[in-house]
């Protein structure tokens, strides 16, 4: 009887053992998948940081990056393999999870190895405490303020699309276009911060301060859908005066098209300044803008009438209330005419588009809150993401005078917002340090009080143990 009972128990174990193993495999699979997801999330974070830092290091040529590139390729491969595993697991077939269990265990081990290697690369790739994206006016003024606030060497990097250190951009539409070579403004004469009466910050200054200039590097990926193009907008001798390179090309074209016809599109700062410069360079100048008068956001009709009259007395023709809708070009692709919305066609050898620029915020879409076409900030230029600040043209900030949020496109705003933001950054760091110190002191005090209570309690128990009736 006993032997029969043992036989039954043995048979039951033999039958249920595979089922139990399958159940264990399923539990292990679910647990390993959770571990896998956690590791993959951490790996993605490391990968993103390495990719961002790698672009700067490649430009600087300071490290061998082939091994890092191979690592990035391997990370992409393993991510694809994990996606396949997840798809198979979602089929919700019991046995599929059992058979995938071994593969998941292997991927966990592989991911841990990749993560260790990635963290090692982070130690190889140079990092910065502060990074300024863009090398405009605000970048130079922010660098100076960081230095005043006690910046340490190696803490700051400025990444700029241009190949030169930050400079005073208003010069491009003024002294840079002076027809007299001896009187024309040229770098290094107008590097920041001469616009506010400060010293010129030459490239050597950044080097002395330990600030890394990463030049000729564009990290903003422009979405073509955000650009506004009109017919013939790729014709030669059409200029957008935004950077030093644009100004150089315009100067060369002025020399080649001497005594020609110039059409200036726009009646703002750029339009008025370039129109004056082209007139000084002996061009027949025509200005075109859609507004009823020039600089309508700043000038009253009376003020605008004075300037328009002054320009017309200098021989500059002004066409208001219409816009350009296209351009005519010759067989060589050179612009020869500007087509207006009202049907007129203006002869042109050079066209300068000075209608303002859209702020470069595409890189931060979905990451930072935006308002009125710019990145929304508070009164200290802090964005919706902690540790990220926006200054200059891209920042939409509260203006107490008008009790509303505004975005300001002016060089003085670029200078002052940069200085204000850096002061806020450093002040916030001081507050955090003090808070950490207060927390430490409080915790230490609580620890001492707790220890004292324990000793009192132990002392009482010791006395109780040795007390006699």
Coordinates of C-alpha atoms in Angstrom, one line a residue:
X1 CA 0.0 0.0 0.0
X2 CA 2.8 2.4 1.0
X3 CA 4.7 1.6 -2.2
X4 CA 1.6 2.3 -4.3
X5 CA 1.1 5.6 -2.5
X6 CA 4.8 6.6 -3.1
X7 CA 4.3 5.6 -6.8
X8 CA 1.3 7.9 -7.1
X9 CA 3.3 10.8 -5.4
X10 CA 6.2 10.2 -7.7
X11 CA 4.0 10.1 -10.8
X12 CA 2.4 13.4 -9.7
X13 CA 5.8 15.0 -9.3
X14 CA 6.8 13.7 -12.7
X15 CA 3.7 15.1 -14.3
X16 CA 3.6 18.5 -12.6
X17 CA 7.4 19.2 -12.7
X18 CA 7.4 20.6 -16.3
X19 CA 4.4 22.7 -15.5
X20 CA 6.1 24.1 -12.4
X21 CA 9.2 24.9 -14.4
X22 CA 7.1 26.7 -17.0
X23 CA 5.5 28.8 -14.3
X24 CA 8.9 29.6 -12.9
X25 CA 10.1 30.6 -16.3
X26 CA 7.2 32.9 -16.8
X27 CA 7.8 34.6 -13.4
X28 CA 11.5 34.9 -14.2
X29 CA 10.6 36.3 -17.7
X30 CA 8.3 39.0 -16.2
X31 CA 10.9 40.0 -13.6
X32 CA 13.7 40.0 -16.2
X33 CA 11.6 42.1 -18.6
X34 CA 11.2 44.8 -15.8
X35 CA 14.9 44.8 -15.2
X36 CA 15.5 45.0 -19.0
X37 CA 13.2 48.0 -19.4
X38 CA 14.9 49.8 -16.5
X39 CA 18.4 49.1 -17.9
X40 CA 17.3 50.2 -21.4
X41 CA 16.0 53.5 -20.1
X42 CA 19.2 54.2 -18.3
X43 CA 21.2 53.2 -21.4
X44 CA 19.2 55.6 -23.5
X45 CA 20.0 58.4 -21.2
X46 CA 23.7 57.6 -21.3
X47 CA 23.5 57.3 -25.1
X48 CA 21.9 60.8 -25.5
X49 CA 24.5 62.5 -23.3
X50 CA 27.3 60.8 -25.2
X51 CA 25.9 61.8 -28.6
X52 CA 25.6 65.5 -27.5
X53 CA 29.1 65.6 -26.0
X54 CA 30.6 63.7 -28.9
X55 CA 29.7 66.3 -31.4
X56 CA 31.8 68.9 -29.5
X57 CA 34.7 66.5 -29.1
X58 CA 34.8 65.5 -32.7
X59 CA 35.0 69.1 -33.7
X60 CA 37.8 69.8 -31.2
X61 CA 39.6 66.7 -32.4
X62 CA 40.6 65.9 -28.8
X63 CA 39.8 62.2 -28.7
X64 CA 39.5 59.0 -30.8
X65 CA 35.8 58.4 -31.4
X66 CA 35.8 55.2 -33.5
X67 CA 35.2 53.0 -30.4
X68 CA 32.4 55.3 -29.2
X69 CA 30.7 55.2 -32.6
X70 CA 30.9 51.4 -32.6
X71 CA 29.3 51.4 -29.1
X72 CA 26.5 53.6 -30.4
X73 CA 25.9 51.3 -33.3
X74 CA 25.8 48.3 -30.9
X75 CA 23.3 50.1 -28.7
X76 CA 21.0 50.7 -31.6
X77 CA 21.3 47.0 -32.5
X78 CA 20.4 45.8 -29.1
X79 CA 17.5 48.2 -28.9
X80 CA 16.1 46.7 -32.1
X81 CA 16.5 43.2 -30.7
X82 CA 14.7 44.1 -27.5
X83 CA 11.8 45.6 -29.5
X84 CA 11.5 42.2 -31.3
X85 CA 11.4 40.4 -28.0
X86 CA 8.7 42.8 -26.7
X87 CA 6.6 42.2 -29.8
X88 CA 6.9 38.4 -29.4
X89 CA 6.0 38.7 -25.7
X90 CA 2.9 40.8 -26.5
X91 CA 1.4 37.9 -28.4
X92 CA 0.5 36.6 -24.9
X93 CA 1.2 33.0 -25.8
X94 CA 2.3 31.1 -22.6
X95 CA 5.0 29.1 -24.3
X96 CA 6.4 32.1 -26.2
X97 CA 7.4 33.7 -22.9
X98 CA 8.9 30.4 -21.7
X99 CA 11.1 30.1 -24.8
X100 CA 12.0 33.8 -24.7
X101 CA 13.1 33.6 -21.1
X102 CA 16.7 32.5 -21.9
X103 CA 17.0 35.3 -24.6
X104 CA 15.9 37.9 -22.1
X105 CA 18.4 36.7 -19.5
X106 CA 21.2 37.1 -22.1
X107 CA 20.0 40.6 -23.0
X108 CA 20.0 41.7 -19.4
X109 CA 23.7 40.6 -19.1
X110 CA 24.5 42.3 -22.4
X111 CA 22.8 45.5 -21.4
X112 CA 24.6 45.7 -18.1
X113 CA 27.9 45.3 -20.0
X114 CA 26.9 48.1 -22.5
X115 CA 25.9 50.4 -19.6
X116 CA 29.3 49.9 -17.9
X117 CA 31.1 50.7 -21.1
X118 CA 28.9 53.7 -21.8
X119 CA 29.6 55.1 -18.3
X120 CA 33.2 54.7 -18.9
X121 CA 32.9 56.7 -22.2
X122 CA 31.2 59.5 -20.2
X123 CA 34.5 59.8 -18.3
X124 CA 36.4 60.0 -21.6
X125 CA 34.1 62.6 -23.2
X126 CA 34.6 66.0 -21.8
X127 CA 31.6 67.6 -20.1
X128 CA 30.8 71.2 -19.1
X129 CA 28.9 72.7 -16.1
X130 CA 27.5 75.3 -18.4
X131 CA 26.8 75.2 -22.2
X132 CA 25.7 78.2 -24.2
X133 CA 24.0 77.2 -27.5
X134 CA 24.5 79.9 -30.1
X135 CA 27.3 82.4 -30.5
X136 CA 25.4 85.6 -30.8
X137 CA 25.7 88.8 -28.8
X138 CA 24.1 87.3 -25.7
X139 CA 26.7 84.5 -25.7
X140 CA 29.6 86.9 -25.4
X141 CA 27.9 89.0 -22.7
X142 CA 27.0 85.8 -20.7
X143 CA 30.6 84.6 -20.9
X144 CA 31.8 87.9 -19.4
X145 CA 29.2 87.7 -16.6
X146 CA 30.1 84.1 -15.8
X147 CA 33.8 85.2 -15.5
X148 CA 32.8 88.0 -13.2
X149 CA 30.8 85.5 -11.1
X150 CA 33.9 83.4 -10.5
X151 CA 33.8 80.9 -13.4
X152 CA 36.4 78.1 -13.1
X153 CA 38.4 77.0 -16.2
X154 CA 36.7 74.2 -18.1
X155 CA 33.2 74.8 -16.8
X156 CA 31.8 76.7 -19.8
X157 CA 31.5 76.0 -23.5
X158 CA 30.0 78.1 -26.3
X159 CA 28.7 76.2 -29.4
X160 CA 28.3 78.4 -32.4
X161 CA 27.5 77.8 -36.1
X162 CA 29.8 80.6 -37.0
X163 CA 33.6 80.3 -37.2
X164 CA 34.3 83.4 -35.1
X165 CA 33.9 84.4 -31.5
X166 CA 30.8 86.4 -30.5
X167 CA 30.6 89.9 -31.9
X168 CA 28.3 92.9 -32.0
X169 CA 25.9 92.0 -34.8
X170 CA 24.4 95.6 -35.3
X171 CA 27.8 96.4 -36.9
X172 CA 27.0 94.2 -39.9
X173 CA 24.3 96.6 -41.2
X174 CA 26.3 99.7 -40.3
X175 CA 30.1 100.2 -40.3
X176 CA 30.7 96.8 -42.0
X177 CA 29.1 98.1 -45.2
X178 CA 31.1 101.4 -45.2
X179 CA 32.5 101.9 -48.8
X180 CA 35.8 103.3 -47.5
X181 CA 38.1 100.3 -46.8
X182 CA 40.0 102.2 -44.2
X183 CA 36.9 103.3 -42.3
X184 CA 35.0 100.0 -42.7
X185 CA 34.5 98.0 -39.5
X186 CA 36.3 94.6 -39.4
X187 CA 37.0 92.0 -36.8
X188 CA 38.5 91.9 -34.3
X189 CA 37.4 95.6 -33.9
X190 CA 33.8 94.8 -33.0
X191 CA 34.0 91.6 -30.9
X192 CA 31.8 91.8 -27.8
X193 CA 31.7 93.6 -25.4
X194 CA 32.6 96.9 -27.1
X195 CA 28.9 97.6 -27.7
X196 CA 28.4 98.5 -24.1
X197 CA 31.7 100.2 -23.6
X198 CA 33.5 97.1 -22.4
X199 CA 36.7 95.4 -23.5
X200 CA 36.9 93.4 -26.7
X201 CA 36.8 89.7 -25.9
X202 CA 39.1 88.2 -28.4
X203 CA 39.5 84.4 -28.9
X204 CA 42.6 84.5 -26.7
X205 CA 40.4 85.9 -23.8
X206 CA 38.2 82.8 -23.9
X207 CA 41.3 80.6 -24.0
X208 CA 42.8 82.4 -21.0
X209 CA 39.6 82.0 -19.0
X210 CA 39.3 78.3 -19.8
X211 CA 36.1 78.8 -21.9
X212 CA 35.9 76.4 -24.8
X213 CA 34.7 78.0 -28.1
X214 CA 33.3 75.2 -30.3
X215 CA 32.9 77.1 -33.5
X216 CA 31.7 76.1 -37.0
X217 CA 29.3 73.6 -35.3
X218 CA 25.6 73.7 -35.9
X219 CA 23.6 71.5 -33.5
X220 CA 20.2 73.0 -34.4
X221 CA 18.4 70.8 -37.0
X222 CA 16.3 73.2 -39.0
X223 CA 12.9 71.8 -40.1
X224 CA 12.3 72.9 -43.7
X225 CA 8.6 73.1 -42.9
X226 CA 9.2 76.1 -40.7
X227 CA 10.9 78.1 -43.4
X228 CA 9.0 80.6 -45.5
X229 CA 10.2 80.6 -49.2
X230 CA 8.8 82.5 -52.1
X231 CA 9.3 82.0 -55.8
X232 CA 12.9 82.5 -56.9
X233 CA 14.2 82.8 -53.3
X234 CA 17.3 80.8 -54.2
X235 CA 18.5 83.4 -56.8
X236 CA 22.1 84.7 -56.5
X237 CA 22.7 88.2 -55.1
X238 CA 19.9 87.8 -52.5
X239 CA 21.0 88.3 -49.0
X240 CA 19.8 87.7 -45.4
X241 CA 22.0 89.8 -43.1
X242 CA 22.2 87.5 -40.0
X243 CA 25.9 86.6 -39.7
X244 CA 29.4 87.7 -40.6
X245 CA 29.5 85.4 -43.6
X246 CA 26.3 87.0 -45.0
X247 CA 27.9 90.4 -44.6
X248 CA 31.1 89.3 -46.3
X249 CA 29.1 88.0 -49.3
X250 CA 27.1 91.3 -49.4
X251 CA 30.3 93.4 -49.4
X252 CA 31.7 91.3 -52.3
X253 CA 28.5 91.8 -54.3
X254 CA 28.6 95.5 -53.6
X255 CA 32.0 95.7 -55.2
X256 CA 30.9 93.7 -58.2
X257 CA 27.6 95.5 -58.8
X258 CA 28.9 99.0 -58.3
X259 CA 26.3 101.8 -59.2
X260 CA 23.6 99.1 -59.6
X261 CA 20.1 98.9 -58.3
X262 CA 19.3 97.6 -54.8
X263 CA 15.9 96.6 -53.4
X264 CA 15.6 96.4 -49.6
X265 CA 12.7 94.3 -48.3
X266 CA 11.6 95.5 -44.9
X267 CA 11.2 98.7 -43.0
X268 CA 12.7 97.8 -39.6
X269 CA 16.2 98.2 -38.2
X270 CA 17.9 96.1 -40.8
X271 CA 16.0 97.6 -43.7
X272 CA 16.7 101.2 -42.7
X273 CA 20.3 100.6 -41.9
X274 CA 21.1 98.6 -45.0
X275 CA 19.2 101.1 -47.2
X276 CA 21.4 103.9 -45.9
X277 CA 24.6 101.8 -46.4
X278 CA 23.7 100.9 -50.0
X279 CA 23.0 104.6 -50.7
X280 CA 26.4 105.5 -49.4
X281 CA 27.8 102.8 -51.6
X282 CA 26.3 104.7 -54.6
X283 CA 23.4 102.3 -55.3
X284 CA 20.0 103.2 -56.6
X285 CA 18.0 102.1 -53.6
X286 CA 14.3 101.2 -53.2
X287 CA 12.7 100.1 -49.9
X288 CA 9.6 97.9 -49.8
X289 CA 7.5 97.1 -46.7
X290 CA 3.9 96.2 -46.0
X291 CA 3.3 98.6 -43.1
X292 CA 1.8 102.1 -43.4
X293 CA 5.1 103.6 -42.1
X294 CA 8.5 102.4 -41.1
X295 CA 9.2 100.7 -37.8
X296 CA 5.5 100.8 -36.7
X297 CA 6.1 99.0 -33.4
X298 CA 8.5 101.8 -32.3
X299 CA 7.7 105.0 -34.3
X300 CA 4.6 107.1 -34.3
X301 CA 3.3 108.2 -37.7
X302 CA 4.9 111.7 -37.1
X303 CA 8.3 110.2 -36.2
X304 CA 8.2 107.8 -39.1
X305 CA 7.3 110.6 -41.5
X306 CA 10.4 112.5 -40.5
X307 CA 12.8 109.6 -41.2
X308 CA 11.0 108.6 -44.4
X309 CA 11.3 112.2 -45.6
X310 CA 15.0 112.2 -44.7
X311 CA 15.6 109.0 -46.7
X312 CA 13.7 110.3 -49.7
X313 CA 15.8 113.4 -49.7
X314 CA 18.9 111.2 -50.0
X315 CA 17.4 109.6 -53.1
X316 CA 16.0 106.4 -51.5
X317 CA 12.6 105.4 -53.0
X318 CA 10.0 104.0 -50.5
X319 CA 7.1 101.7 -51.5
X320 CA 4.7 101.1 -48.6
X321 CA 1.7 98.8 -48.2
X322 CA 2.8 95.9 -50.3
X323 CA 5.1 92.9 -50.2
X324 CA 7.3 90.9 -52.5
X325 CA 5.8 87.7 -53.9
X326 CA 8.7 86.5 -56.1
X327 CA 11.9 87.3 -57.9
X328 CA 13.1 87.2 -61.5
X329 CA 16.5 85.8 -62.4
X330 CA 18.6 85.7 -65.5
X331 CA 20.2 82.6 -67.2
X332 CA 23.1 82.7 -64.7
X333 CA 20.7 82.6 -61.7
X334 CA 21.3 86.2 -60.7
X335 CA 18.4 88.2 -59.4
X336 CA 17.2 90.9 -61.8
X337 CA 13.8 91.9 -60.5
X338 CA 11.5 91.8 -57.5
X339 CA 7.8 91.1 -58.1
X340 CA 5.4 92.9 -55.8
X341 CA 1.9 91.8 -54.8
X342 CA 0.4 94.9 -56.4
X343 CA 1.8 93.7 -59.8
X344 CA 4.8 96.0 -60.1
X345 CA 8.3 94.6 -60.9
X346 CA 11.3 96.4 -59.5
X347 CA 14.7 96.1 -61.3
X348 CA 17.3 94.8 -58.9
X349 CA 21.0 93.8 -59.0
X350 CA 21.1 93.1 -55.3
X351 CA 18.2 92.2 -52.9
X352 CA 18.5 92.4 -49.1
X353 CA 15.8 90.8 -47.1
X354 CA 15.5 92.5 -43.7
X355 CA 12.1 91.3 -42.5
X356 CA 13.3 89.8 -39.2
X357 CA 14.1 86.3 -38.3
X358 CA 12.2 83.5 -36.7
X359 CA 13.8 82.4 -33.4
X360 CA 15.5 79.0 -33.5
X361 CA 13.4 77.1 -31.1
X362 CA 12.8 73.9 -33.1
X363 CA 15.5 72.0 -31.2
X364 CA 13.5 72.3 -28.0
X365 CA 10.0 71.5 -29.4
X366 CA 8.0 69.4 -26.9
X367 CA 10.7 69.9 -24.2
X368 CA 10.3 73.5 -23.2
X369 CA 7.1 75.5 -22.9
X370 CA 6.7 78.2 -25.6
X371 CA 4.7 81.5 -25.8
X372 CA 4.3 84.1 -28.5
X373 CA 6.8 82.4 -30.8
X374 CA 9.6 82.1 -28.3
X375 CA 10.7 80.0 -25.3
X376 CA 8.6 81.0 -22.2
X377 CA 10.7 82.2 -19.2
X378 CA 10.1 83.8 -15.9
X379 CA 11.6 87.1 -14.7
X380 CA 15.0 85.4 -14.2
X381 CA 14.9 83.8 -17.8
X382 CA 14.4 80.4 -16.3
X383 CA 12.5 78.1 -18.7
X384 CA 9.9 75.4 -17.8
X385 CA 12.8 72.9 -17.4
X386 CA 15.0 73.3 -14.3
X387 CA 18.6 74.3 -15.1
X388 CA 17.8 75.6 -18.6
X389 CA 17.7 79.3 -19.3
X390 CA 16.8 81.2 -22.5
X391 CA 18.1 84.7 -23.3
X392 CA 18.0 87.2 -26.2
X393 CA 15.7 86.9 -29.2
X394 CA 14.4 83.4 -28.3
X395 CA 13.1 84.3 -24.9
X396 CA 9.5 85.4 -24.1
X397 CA 9.5 87.0 -20.7
X398 CA 7.3 89.1 -18.4
X399 CA 7.6 92.8 -18.8
X400 CA 6.3 94.7 -15.8
X401 CA 5.9 98.0 -17.7
X402 CA 3.2 96.4 -20.0
X403 CA 2.1 93.7 -17.6
X404 CA 2.4 91.0 -20.3
X405 CA 4.7 88.4 -21.8
X406 CA 6.8 89.7 -24.7
X407 CA 9.7 88.6 -27.0
X408 CA 12.2 91.4 -27.7
X409 CA 14.5 91.5 -30.8
X410 CA 17.0 94.1 -29.8
X411 CA 20.8 94.0 -29.1
X412 CA 20.5 95.7 -25.8
X413 CA 18.0 93.1 -24.6
X414 CA 20.5 90.4 -25.7
X415 CA 23.2 92.0 -23.7
X416 CA 21.2 92.6 -20.5
X417 CA 19.2 89.4 -20.5
X418 CA 22.4 87.4 -20.7
X419 CA 23.9 89.2 -17.7
X420 CA 20.7 88.9 -15.7
X421 CA 20.3 85.1 -16.4
X422 CA 23.9 84.4 -15.4
X423 CA 23.4 86.3 -12.1
X424 CA 20.2 84.2 -11.5
X425 CA 22.1 81.0 -12.2
X426 CA 24.9 81.8 -9.7
X427 CA 22.5 83.1 -7.1
X428 CA 20.4 79.9 -7.4
X429 CA 23.5 77.8 -6.9
X430 CA 24.3 79.7 -3.7
X431 CA 20.8 79.2 -2.4
X432 CA 21.0 75.5 -3.2
X433 CA 24.4 75.2 -1.4
X434 CA 23.0 77.0 1.7
X435 CA 19.9 74.8 1.7
X436 CA 22.1 71.6 1.5
X437 CA 24.2 72.9 4.3
X438 CA 21.1 73.7 6.5
X439 CA 19.7 70.2 5.7
X440 CA 23.0 68.6 6.7
X441 CA 23.2 70.6 10.0
X442 CA 19.6 69.8 10.8
X443 CA 20.0 66.1 10.0
X444 CA 23.2 66.0 12.1
X445 CA 21.5 67.7 15.0
X446 CA 18.6 65.2 14.8
X447 CA 21.1 62.4 14.7
X448 CA 22.9 63.7 17.8
X449 CA 19.6 64.0 19.6
X450 CA 18.6 60.5 18.6
X451 CA 21.9 59.1 19.8
X452 CA 21.5 60.9 23.1
X453 CA 18.1 59.4 23.6
X454 CA 19.4 56.0 22.9
X455 CA 22.2 56.4 25.4
X456 CA 19.7 57.6 28.1
X457 CA 17.5 54.6 27.3
X458 CA 20.4 52.1 27.5
X459 CA 21.7 53.7 30.7
X460 CA 18.2 53.3 32.3
X461 CA 18.0 49.7 31.1
X462 CA 21.5 49.0 32.5
X463 CA 20.5 50.4 35.9
X464 CA 17.3 48.3 35.8
X465 CA 19.3 45.2 35.2
X466 CA 21.5 45.8 38.2
X467 CA 18.9 47.1 40.6
X468 CA 18.0 44.8 43.5
X469 CA 14.8 44.5 45.4

